[in-house]
Amino acid sequence: MCGIVGYVGNQEAAPIILHGLRQLEYRGYDSAGLAVLDGDGGVQVRREAGKLLNLEQAVSQAPVTGAVGVGHTRWATHGPPSQRNAHPHSSPDGDLVVVQNGIVENFLDLRQELERAGYTFRSDTDTEVIVHLIDQHYHNGSAGDLEDAVRKALLRLKGPSAIVVLSAHHPDRLIAARLGNAGGVTIGFGRGEMFVASDIPAILRHTRQVAFLDNRQMAVVTAHGAVFKDLDGRPLAKECTRIDWNPTAAEKGEFRHFMQKEIFEQGRSLTDTLRSRLDFQRNAVVLDSLNLTPDHARRLTKLTIVACGTSYYAGLVGKYYIERLARLPVEVDYASEFRYRQPLVASDQMVLAITQSGETVDTLAALEEARTGGAFTAAIVNAIGSQAARVTDGHIYMQAGPEIGVASTKAFTASTTDLLLLAIYLGQQRGVLAEAESARIIRALSMLPGLAGELLEDALQNDRYRELAERYHTFYNFLYLGRGIHYPIAREGALKLKEISYIHAEGYPAGEMKHGPIALIDATMPTVVVAPRDHVYDKMISQVEQVKARSGQVLAVAHANDEAIRAKVDAVMPIPVADELLTPILAVMPLQIFAYEMAVRRGADVDQPRNLAKSVTVE
Ligand code: M6R
């Protein structure tokens, strides 16, 4: 969950590291620190509790100079957020520092062992055992060979860890290593300078040529390149990937928050998601990187979707798409449940992960479980080169561009769009989707970016959502209702509200309201209904009546031209009329904007909500 940035080159390292950390602050923001080698063989360390701003101020008050360094922004696991627990952690004589993303599961045993060997601990973190272990090996068994000491230390760790090591005795290099599913380690190639980062946006300003570390791999990085090895010391050949993201895609631009920017760029991101996927001549969908043969697609008996959070709700929409268009039974499971319930998986099944980051630890573990059972594994994933893309038999990149806001928005609409593409694809390969029907849906899909743009432009041009936030920001509880394909949208809308505005919100299938939640309805508990005119519209209207009959207030996501619902509810969040299959993708957007404006009105930190991190790489 933490963010790491390293630099070796010919420029001042600190500004490059601080800028990179700012791009990674979404991964953790309870403390931050950096270490830079000075020209006299010393390591200058600055660490501060709280947000990155505190570290920036500390560095401006006490500057560090040098062209080799490493930085870290933390999401606390072991030990509270404080200066002493902030990374980097140093060896006893301060000549070696380590930053880590991950968890050392056997840290208590290792700590006791190191204490018996004479090491004194100055923090509560698990990371400190890593630096002492490296120091111990460096001075004993490895006889001054840093690479060997890092390797030996890593082999003592249990649990996932990504680390970067800097040593005053080896001032021309950084050593980066990855053990398990600890989140990404990206090595960036510049001219006479090299970068290390947990995620691409941190270094996108400097280079687009990158390589990724897999589990049990390390890189010795100097200004002129990187040497890759596995943890047994065997050299590895690595190919570079070119990242096509525009560097400004990872900047806020004129927007106040990343979340706001990412909501309002969904017209563009959906264009990218669909780019080169729709073949109008053959009325087909192109998903080459899925690597699924028509024969294999026909033999599938079941598809299981595994995901967490917002990606899980996208999976629920996908269930509707795939069962309807491909006539394939779909189960959607929380990855954290699937991995521990000894699931029934077999070779005639496909297990599909949905993950923006491609690094969510539970999702990767669920994929591992599926692979062990012999299933065909695939991922709908946004982060290029991430673990989910690399460990699966096939993948579909969301092509949404970097998503920085902790609250996921454009990745949700990109992944639901990809699920619709997948449903058409499977329907065609399995011979159950009529050509005229696929042609109709493909034509409808091509309208999606325009419809999204229209909806978002309308929202930008008036004060509707700010006024709603003014009216509703003091309420403590909300109920969100949806039915059929819009039930997952209700759940996603509720998640958005709770995670950034800290208002309690429940997403419920509308038909279930009378089986319990109706008891909660009164004037203090507004209900948000997702009620476009579809085949269950009349039933949604009767839910509205039931809420109104109990003095409840109703806010409706409804078609812009639906005057009937407008007369019944307290407020309408309009969406354009579109094909029923596209409506969930559009209907979530007003709920994203509503949650955003509510959080802003309540003075919450929209991009860095409390206790959350963007990439959940620990259990
Ligand atoms: O990167 P992933 O899609 O695997 O992340 C899954 C969840 O952690 C994520 O969607 C989370 O729920 C977001 N904060 C939701 O806005």
XYZ file of C-alpha atoms and ligand atoms in Angstrom:
635
model
C 0.000 0.000 0.000
C 2.999 2.296 0.444
C 4.694 4.238 -2.358
C 8.387 4.022 -3.222
C 10.482 6.199 -5.546
C 14.210 5.819 -6.231
C 16.590 7.795 -8.426
C 20.183 7.267 -9.650
C 21.534 9.760 -12.178
C 23.093 13.132 -12.692
C 20.385 15.475 -11.388
C 19.428 16.428 -7.842
C 17.557 13.399 -6.532
C 15.352 15.070 -3.889
C 13.020 17.083 -6.180
C 12.579 14.077 -8.472
C 11.776 11.839 -5.514
C 9.387 14.353 -3.944
C 7.532 14.840 -7.230
C 7.296 11.062 -7.654
C 6.015 10.626 -4.111
C 3.334 13.209 -4.780
C 2.098 11.049 -7.669
C 2.095 8.039 -5.324
C 0.587 9.684 -2.273
C -2.679 7.893 -3.041
C -0.932 4.687 -1.909
C -0.439 5.911 1.648
C -0.253 9.247 3.351
C 0.377 8.907 7.049
C 4.091 9.681 6.962
C 6.837 10.114 4.401
C 10.590 10.202 4.172
C 13.596 10.180 1.890
C 17.316 9.469 1.958
C 19.901 10.967 -0.410
C 23.589 10.142 -0.641
C 25.821 13.181 -0.275
C 29.180 13.554 -2.032
C 31.157 12.747 1.136
C 29.933 9.220 1.694
C 27.103 10.162 4.048
C 23.374 9.385 3.932
C 21.061 12.333 4.582
C 17.658 11.230 5.898
C 14.516 13.331 6.359
C 11.345 11.802 7.759
C 8.073 13.370 8.854
C 4.750 12.155 10.228
C 1.616 13.203 8.333
C 1.185 14.107 4.706
C 3.895 14.569 2.135
C 3.631 18.330 2.551
C 5.343 17.982 5.949
C 8.283 16.195 4.341
C 8.448 18.800 1.577
C 8.636 21.534 4.214
C 11.317 19.635 6.156
C 13.409 19.243 3.001
C 13.030 22.897 2.091
C 14.131 23.906 5.602
C 17.038 21.436 5.673
C 17.868 20.638 2.031
C 19.566 17.423 0.953
C 21.798 17.329 -2.086
C 23.008 14.409 -4.154
C 22.123 12.419 -7.244
C 21.203 9.060 -5.688
C 18.254 8.659 -3.357
C 15.108 6.886 -2.320
C 11.770 8.036 -0.880
C 8.671 6.531 0.654
C 5.101 7.440 1.512
C 3.589 5.161 4.154
C 0.321 3.421 4.927
C 0.883 2.112 8.437
C 0.743 -1.598 9.182
C 3.204 -2.170 12.059
C 3.390 0.776 14.430
C 1.340 3.975 14.430
C 1.966 6.817 11.967
C 4.828 8.808 13.493
C 8.215 10.182 12.581
C 10.063 7.247 14.173
C 8.034 4.761 12.142
C 8.385 6.662 8.863
C 10.691 5.158 6.228
C 13.557 5.001 5.304
C 14.871 2.877 8.169
C 18.607 2.901 8.790
C 21.274 0.445 9.905
C 22.980 1.148 13.280
C 25.766 3.255 11.797
C 23.434 4.948 9.299
C 25.274 3.898 6.142
C 22.480 1.692 4.835
C 18.778 2.507 4.429
C 15.738 0.526 3.328
C 12.217 1.461 2.251
C 9.569 -1.231 2.049
C 6.076 -1.860 0.773
C 4.594 -5.016 2.283
C 4.572 -6.984 5.495
C 7.206 -9.098 7.188
C 4.975 -11.744 8.709
C 7.762 -13.308 10.815
C 9.058 -9.957 12.017
C 8.670 -10.722 15.743
C 10.892 -13.816 15.494
C 13.421 -11.910 13.384
C 13.367 -8.930 15.698
C 14.065 -11.087 18.748
C 16.865 -12.852 16.896
C 18.419 -9.532 15.854
C 18.067 -8.112 19.370
C 19.891 -11.168 20.713
C 22.606 -10.417 18.150
C 22.966 -6.904 19.575
C 20.746 -4.779 17.308
C 18.732 -2.012 18.980
C 15.404 -1.161 17.347
C 14.404 2.452 16.969
C 10.933 1.960 15.465
C 7.889 -0.321 15.818
C 7.988 -1.311 12.165
C 8.568 -4.650 10.537
C 10.765 -2.880 7.965
C 13.496 -2.258 10.483
C 14.247 -5.989 10.664
C 15.059 -5.902 6.938
C 17.710 -3.208 7.216
C 19.326 -4.914 10.214
C 19.273 -8.303 8.495
C 20.991 -6.819 5.430
C 23.504 -5.069 7.664
C 24.205 -8.316 9.526
C 24.801 -10.294 6.322
C 26.803 -7.464 4.755
C 29.296 -7.451 7.613
C 29.409 -11.221 8.103
C 28.537 -13.905 5.525
C 28.405 -11.626 2.478
C 31.759 -9.962 3.191
C 30.833 -6.561 1.814
C 28.795 -7.796 -1.175
C 25.596 -5.710 -0.912
C 23.682 -7.645 -3.542
C 24.425 -10.926 -1.791
C 23.463 -9.467 1.594
C 20.132 -8.208 0.229
C 19.408 -11.586 -1.332
C 20.238 -13.501 1.861
C 18.153 -11.139 3.985
C 15.159 -11.415 1.662
C 15.252 -15.174 1.793
C 14.676 -14.956 5.560
C 11.429 -12.987 5.157
C 7.944 -14.441 5.190
C 5.152 -12.446 3.550
C 5.154 -10.050 0.608
C 7.769 -7.299 0.415
C 8.983 -4.823 -2.184
C 12.119 -3.014 -1.056
C 14.692 -0.527 -2.255
C 18.115 -0.410 -0.606
C 20.665 2.399 -0.660
C 24.167 2.144 0.800
C 26.871 4.755 1.333
C 29.460 2.054 0.516
C 27.985 1.521 -2.978
C 27.137 5.096 -3.980
C 26.523 4.325 -7.651
C 23.512 2.069 -7.175
C 20.153 1.191 -5.716
C 19.017 -2.362 -5.203
C 15.318 -3.052 -5.730
C 13.679 -6.385 -5.008
C 10.280 -7.981 -4.942
C 9.160 -10.940 -2.870
C 5.548 -12.094 -3.275
C 2.532 -9.936 -4.143
C 3.733 -6.799 -2.451
C 2.700 -4.354 -5.153
C 4.606 -3.337 -8.228
C 8.264 -2.507 -8.666
C 8.801 -0.568 -11.879
C 12.280 0.198 -13.175
C 12.382 3.265 -15.439
C 15.090 3.768 -18.064
C 16.296 7.313 -18.795
C 19.387 8.704 -20.537
C 22.174 8.524 -17.982
C 19.610 8.217 -15.225
C 17.392 5.446 -13.874
C 14.289 5.318 -11.731
C 12.541 2.898 -9.414
C 8.884 3.285 -8.461
C 5.915 1.433 -7.052
C 3.795 2.689 -9.900
C 4.290 4.260 -13.327
C 2.798 7.747 -12.682
C 5.695 8.496 -10.302
C 8.223 8.458 -13.156
C 6.093 9.177 -16.214
C 7.414 12.727 -16.374
C 10.928 11.353 -16.946
C 10.591 8.185 -18.986
C 8.147 5.899 -20.735
C 10.547 2.944 -21.028
C 9.968 0.610 -18.122
C 10.504 -2.947 -16.941
C 8.758 -4.704 -14.082
C 10.033 -6.978 -11.334
C 8.213 -10.251 -10.785
C 8.036 -12.210 -7.565
C 11.504 -13.262 -6.316
C 13.383 -10.913 -8.607
C 15.806 -8.092 -7.956
C 17.504 -5.319 -9.911
C 20.816 -3.618 -9.350
C 20.160 -0.148 -10.733
C 22.934 2.291 -11.694
C 22.733 5.486 -13.741
C 23.466 3.523 -16.908
C 21.024 0.636 -16.633
C 19.836 -2.264 -14.546
C 21.001 -5.832 -14.049
C 18.142 -8.201 -13.268
C 18.535 -11.427 -11.296
C 16.357 -13.886 -9.472
C 16.760 -14.463 -5.765
C 19.069 -17.387 -6.479
C 21.446 -14.965 -8.192
C 20.721 -16.183 -11.751
C 20.767 -13.377 -14.367
C 17.444 -12.563 -16.061
C 16.773 -11.032 -19.462
C 14.026 -8.412 -19.273
C 12.222 -6.639 -22.049
C 11.230 -3.014 -21.710
C 7.623 -1.936 -22.134
C 6.796 1.444 -23.627
C 4.047 3.267 -21.736
C 1.819 5.330 -24.002
C 0.140 7.306 -21.242
C 0.449 11.026 -21.654
C 2.480 12.391 -18.686
C -0.244 14.989 -18.007
C -2.699 12.102 -17.516
C -1.198 11.709 -14.056
C -1.542 15.430 -13.208
C -4.621 17.225 -11.818
C -4.613 20.024 -14.369
C -7.353 22.598 -13.800
C -9.309 20.314 -11.474
C -9.319 20.644 -7.705
C -9.017 16.921 -7.063
C -7.894 13.853 -8.992
C -11.267 12.239 -8.342
C -13.036 15.191 -9.936
C -10.721 15.094 -12.932
C -11.182 11.360 -13.326
C -14.970 11.622 -13.156
C -15.089 14.303 -15.811
C -12.660 12.604 -18.179
C -14.842 9.512 -18.520
C -15.964 10.526 -22.014
C -12.311 10.339 -23.060
C -11.418 7.271 -21.023
C -14.346 5.335 -22.490
C -13.166 6.293 -25.978
C -9.781 4.778 -25.100
C -11.394 1.684 -23.599
C -13.282 1.042 -26.825
C -10.420 2.036 -29.132
C -9.567 -0.776 -31.556
C -11.953 -3.158 -29.797
C -14.990 -2.706 -32.069
C -14.837 -4.207 -35.552
C -17.816 -2.693 -37.372
C -17.157 -4.603 -40.568
C -17.374 -8.016 -38.967
C -19.714 -6.854 -36.179
C -17.214 -8.361 -33.805
C -15.249 -7.496 -30.703
C -11.449 -7.699 -30.779
C -9.923 -9.052 -27.565
C -6.675 -10.623 -28.766
C -4.808 -10.402 -25.461
C -7.477 -12.558 -23.806
C -5.840 -15.591 -25.486
C -9.060 -17.579 -25.380
C -9.643 -19.827 -28.401
C -13.208 -20.212 -29.740
C -13.015 -23.887 -28.847
C -12.054 -23.097 -25.273
C -14.807 -20.464 -25.051
C -17.366 -23.065 -26.182
C -16.171 -25.606 -23.623
C -16.505 -23.232 -20.663
C -19.156 -24.327 -18.188
C -18.850 -21.466 -15.713
C -17.175 -18.116 -15.214
C -16.231 -16.889 -11.759
C -15.423 -13.220 -11.267
C -13.151 -12.383 -8.329
C -12.561 -8.803 -7.232
C -12.693 -6.356 -4.327
C -14.535 -3.106 -3.630
C -15.590 -1.153 -6.682
C -14.182 -3.813 -8.983
C -16.484 -6.348 -7.301
C -19.505 -4.178 -8.130
C -18.341 -3.970 -11.741
C -18.272 -7.776 -11.627
C -21.926 -7.831 -10.536
C -22.832 -5.792 -13.622
C -20.712 -8.209 -15.672
C -22.782 -11.137 -14.407
C -25.862 -9.623 -16.022
C -24.045 -8.979 -19.288
C -22.392 -12.385 -19.600
C -25.334 -14.503 -18.530
C -27.608 -12.588 -20.880
C -25.401 -12.387 -23.976
C -23.130 -15.437 -23.638
C -25.526 -17.759 -21.742
C -22.697 -18.755 -19.418
C -23.376 -19.092 -15.669
C -21.451 -16.447 -13.742
C -20.594 -16.380 -10.068
C -19.182 -13.184 -8.555
C -17.136 -13.562 -5.416
C -15.178 -11.265 -3.174
C -11.563 -12.260 -3.794
C -10.920 -12.230 -0.046
C -13.668 -14.873 0.425
C -12.881 -16.962 -2.642
C -9.251 -17.448 -1.674
C -10.070 -18.989 1.700
C -13.156 -21.071 0.984
C -11.574 -23.934 -0.940
C -13.549 -23.048 -4.079
C -14.551 -25.677 -6.612
C -12.473 -24.831 -9.680
C -11.826 -26.987 -12.737
C -10.299 -26.758 -16.201
C -13.655 -26.129 -17.907
C -14.044 -22.912 -15.931
C -12.714 -19.420 -16.356
C -11.766 -17.277 -13.373
C -11.710 -13.590 -14.215
C -10.145 -11.013 -11.914
C -11.195 -7.383 -12.144
C -8.645 -5.016 -10.685
C -7.685 -1.441 -11.401
C -4.267 -1.696 -9.780
C -3.536 -5.288 -10.757
C -1.817 -5.568 -7.382
C -4.648 -6.146 -4.882
C -3.311 -8.919 -2.694
C -6.617 -10.772 -2.230
C -7.348 -10.705 -5.949
C -3.905 -12.055 -6.799
C -4.319 -14.807 -4.189
C -7.722 -15.712 -5.659
C -6.083 -16.018 -9.088
C -3.448 -18.268 -7.580
C -6.190 -20.475 -6.139
C -7.873 -20.619 -9.565
C -4.632 -21.507 -11.312
C -3.970 -24.296 -8.845
C -7.427 -25.686 -9.628
C -6.627 -25.696 -13.352
C -9.027 -22.928 -14.461
C -8.331 -20.595 -17.383
C -7.417 -17.334 -15.655
C -7.873 -13.832 -17.011
C -7.855 -10.260 -15.740
C -9.551 -7.023 -16.644
C -6.847 -4.716 -15.376
C -5.861 -1.074 -15.710
C -2.244 -0.884 -14.546
C 0.021 -1.882 -17.403
C 2.548 -4.573 -16.565
C 0.970 -5.210 -13.182
C 1.038 -8.608 -11.566
C -2.560 -9.479 -12.519
C -1.741 -8.940 -16.197
C 1.381 -11.055 -15.939
C 0.189 -14.059 -13.965
C -2.993 -14.733 -15.939
C -3.479 -16.727 -19.133
C -5.015 -13.679 -20.798
C -5.963 -10.108 -19.996
C -7.938 -7.114 -21.163
C -6.384 -3.741 -20.393
C -9.002 -1.194 -19.317
C -7.101 1.592 -21.111
C -8.535 4.121 -18.657
C -5.164 5.795 -18.047
C -3.723 6.317 -14.567
C -6.332 6.504 -11.826
C -4.914 8.441 -8.874
C -7.990 9.308 -6.760
C -8.410 6.700 -4.043
C -12.112 6.494 -4.856
C -12.291 4.543 -8.085
C -14.428 6.143 -10.806
C -13.195 5.870 -14.383
C -11.855 2.364 -13.736
C -15.406 1.299 -12.822
C -16.883 2.537 -16.083
C -13.946 1.159 -18.069
C -14.203 -2.280 -16.501
C -17.991 -2.497 -16.922
C -17.505 -1.525 -20.564
C -14.870 -4.250 -20.905
C -17.285 -6.732 -19.352
C -19.866 -5.824 -21.972
C -17.230 -6.335 -24.678
C -16.335 -9.680 -23.108
C -19.995 -10.737 -22.989
C -20.403 -10.007 -26.715
C -17.130 -11.778 -27.456
C -18.080 -14.896 -25.481
C -21.596 -14.841 -26.913
C -20.168 -14.852 -30.431
C -17.482 -17.461 -29.758
C -20.028 -19.742 -28.115
C -22.447 -19.222 -30.996
C -25.323 -18.017 -28.819
C -25.440 -14.333 -29.774
C -27.234 -13.559 -33.027
C -25.251 -11.392 -35.429
C -27.994 -8.785 -35.645
C -28.007 -8.487 -31.853
C -24.218 -8.109 -31.659
C -24.330 -5.528 -34.435
C -26.973 -3.578 -32.504
C -24.987 -3.650 -29.238
C -21.722 -2.763 -30.962
C -23.416 0.247 -32.577
C -24.847 1.227 -29.190
C -21.437 0.871 -27.556
C -19.886 3.238 -30.057
C -22.306 5.912 -28.750
C -21.228 5.424 -25.133
C -18.370 7.992 -24.962
C -20.592 10.658 -26.538
C -23.444 9.971 -24.121
C -21.051 10.060 -21.177
C -19.600 13.345 -22.452
C -23.110 14.820 -22.767
C -24.042 13.770 -19.202
C -20.801 15.118 -17.738
C -20.926 18.379 -19.672
C -24.453 18.974 -18.399
C -23.240 18.315 -14.833
C -20.328 20.742 -15.266
C -22.550 23.467 -16.655
C -24.964 23.761 -13.756
C -25.025 23.782 -9.965
C -27.309 20.796 -9.497
C -24.868 18.643 -7.561
C -23.485 21.468 -5.429
C -27.078 22.377 -4.493
C -27.833 18.765 -3.615
C -24.744 18.666 -1.432
C -25.876 21.876 0.257
C -29.236 20.261 1.042
C -28.040 16.822 2.094
C -24.530 17.091 3.525
C -25.708 17.065 7.146
C -27.597 13.755 6.892
C -26.003 10.753 8.589
C -27.508 7.819 6.691
C -28.510 7.086 3.109
C -30.171 4.099 1.490
C -29.365 3.368 -2.169
C -31.756 1.150 -4.124
C -31.470 -0.402 -7.556
C -32.908 -3.407 -9.313
C -31.596 -5.867 -11.875
C -28.588 -4.490 -13.686
C -28.819 -1.315 -11.606
C -28.606 -3.038 -8.233
C -24.771 -3.062 -8.397
C -24.905 0.641 -9.303
C -26.781 1.317 -6.068
C -24.050 -0.505 -4.161
C -21.277 1.342 -5.953
C -23.025 4.685 -5.341
C -23.272 3.888 -1.620
C -19.595 2.881 -1.483
C -18.555 6.161 -3.126
C -20.534 8.187 -0.593
C -19.224 6.366 2.456
C -15.568 6.189 1.478
C -15.043 9.879 0.766
C -17.680 11.696 2.798
C -17.806 9.260 5.765
C -21.619 9.199 5.629
C -23.122 5.802 6.286
C -24.781 4.461 3.122
C -26.209 1.055 2.240
C -26.729 -0.221 -1.289
C -29.639 -2.647 -1.505
C -31.619 -4.555 -4.139
C -34.845 -2.526 -4.296
C -37.073 -5.594 -4.029
C -35.483 -6.448 -0.688
C -36.367 -3.122 0.928
C -39.603 -4.382 2.383
C -37.768 -7.328 3.956
C -35.957 -5.138 6.442
C -34.477 -1.744 5.490
C -37.930 -0.149 5.169
C -37.941 -0.057 8.976
C -35.222 2.592 8.797
C -37.066 4.991 6.521
C -38.055 8.335 7.997
C -37.469 12.003 7.235
C -33.835 11.754 8.336
C -32.830 8.950 5.990
C -32.876 9.904 2.292
C -33.162 7.160 -0.321
C -31.322 7.307 -3.630
C -33.033 5.244 -6.330
C -31.471 4.227 -9.630
C -34.578 4.255 -11.786
C -34.082 4.624 -15.523
C -37.053 3.563 -17.662
C -36.312 -0.127 -18.082
C -38.342 -3.317 -17.644
C -38.430 -2.932 -13.841
C -39.194 0.795 -13.878
C -42.767 0.358 -12.552
C -41.440 -1.642 -9.643
C -38.903 1.085 -8.854
C -41.706 3.644 -8.887
C -43.610 1.608 -6.348
C -40.490 1.644 -4.102
C -40.447 5.425 -4.454
C -44.102 5.555 -3.354
C -43.354 3.353 -0.357
C -40.504 5.613 0.767
C -42.587 8.762 0.265
C -45.453 7.221 2.245
C -43.086 7.046 5.211
C -41.966 10.682 4.964
C -38.689 9.683 3.322
C -36.916 11.918 0.832
C -36.057 10.429 -2.561
C -33.280 11.372 -4.971
C -33.568 9.593 -8.312
C -31.067 8.795 -11.024
C -33.507 8.875 -13.925
C -33.763 9.625 -17.617
C -33.537 13.328 -18.263
C -36.872 13.295 -20.088
C -38.767 11.389 -17.371
C -41.273 13.988 -16.177
C -43.338 11.392 -14.300
C -40.609 10.549 -11.831
C -39.628 14.202 -11.493
C -43.113 14.892 -10.116
C -42.754 12.202 -7.438
C -39.249 12.665 -6.043
C -37.339 15.409 -4.243
C -34.505 15.628 -6.764
C -33.483 14.106 -10.080
C -29.945 13.309 -11.201
C -30.450 13.019 -14.952
C -28.897 10.601 -17.426
C -29.414 10.522 -21.176
C -31.665 7.893 -22.734
C -29.523 5.020 -24.004
C -29.559 1.315 -24.730
C -30.435 -0.596 -21.557
C -27.029 -2.305 -21.554
C -25.239 1.051 -21.437
C -27.449 2.575 -18.769
C -25.569 1.210 -15.723
C -22.332 2.701 -17.044
C -24.015 6.094 -17.359
C -26.108 5.819 -14.179
C -23.073 5.532 -11.927
C -21.699 8.925 -13.029
C -24.278 11.128 -11.225
C -23.646 9.076 -8.074
C -19.911 9.673 -8.369
C -20.484 13.430 -8.763
C -22.988 13.488 -5.890
C -20.522 11.694 -3.573
C -17.740 14.038 -4.670
C -19.751 17.217 -4.005
C -20.981 15.873 -0.653
C -17.388 15.165 0.420
C -16.216 18.613 -0.710
C -19.105 20.281 1.116
C -18.240 18.363 4.288
C -14.620 19.467 4.005
C -13.308 15.912 3.592
C -10.013 15.087 1.939
C -11.431 13.694 -1.296
C -8.285 12.211 -2.825
C -6.883 10.844 0.409
C -9.803 9.635 2.507
C -8.908 8.543 5.999
C -7.637 4.999 6.529
C -7.847 4.096 2.838
C -5.143 3.475 0.257
C -5.410 3.033 -3.454
C -3.621 -0.273 -3.838
C -4.434 -2.759 -1.118
C -1.335 -4.918 -1.113
C -1.672 -6.188 2.451
C -4.345 -8.373 4.022
O -7.158 -2.093 -7.653
P -8.404 -2.877 -7.405
O -9.459 -2.655 -8.429
O -8.130 -4.342 -7.231
O -8.957 -2.333 -6.021
C -10.082 -2.884 -5.413
C -10.587 -2.014 -4.281
O -9.603 -1.870 -3.297
C -11.012 -0.628 -4.760
O -11.959 -0.705 -5.769
C -11.591 0.190 -3.584
O -12.790 -0.372 -3.150
C -11.761 1.651 -3.990
N -11.364 2.520 -2.923
C -13.158 1.986 -4.323
O -13.342 3.322 -4.653
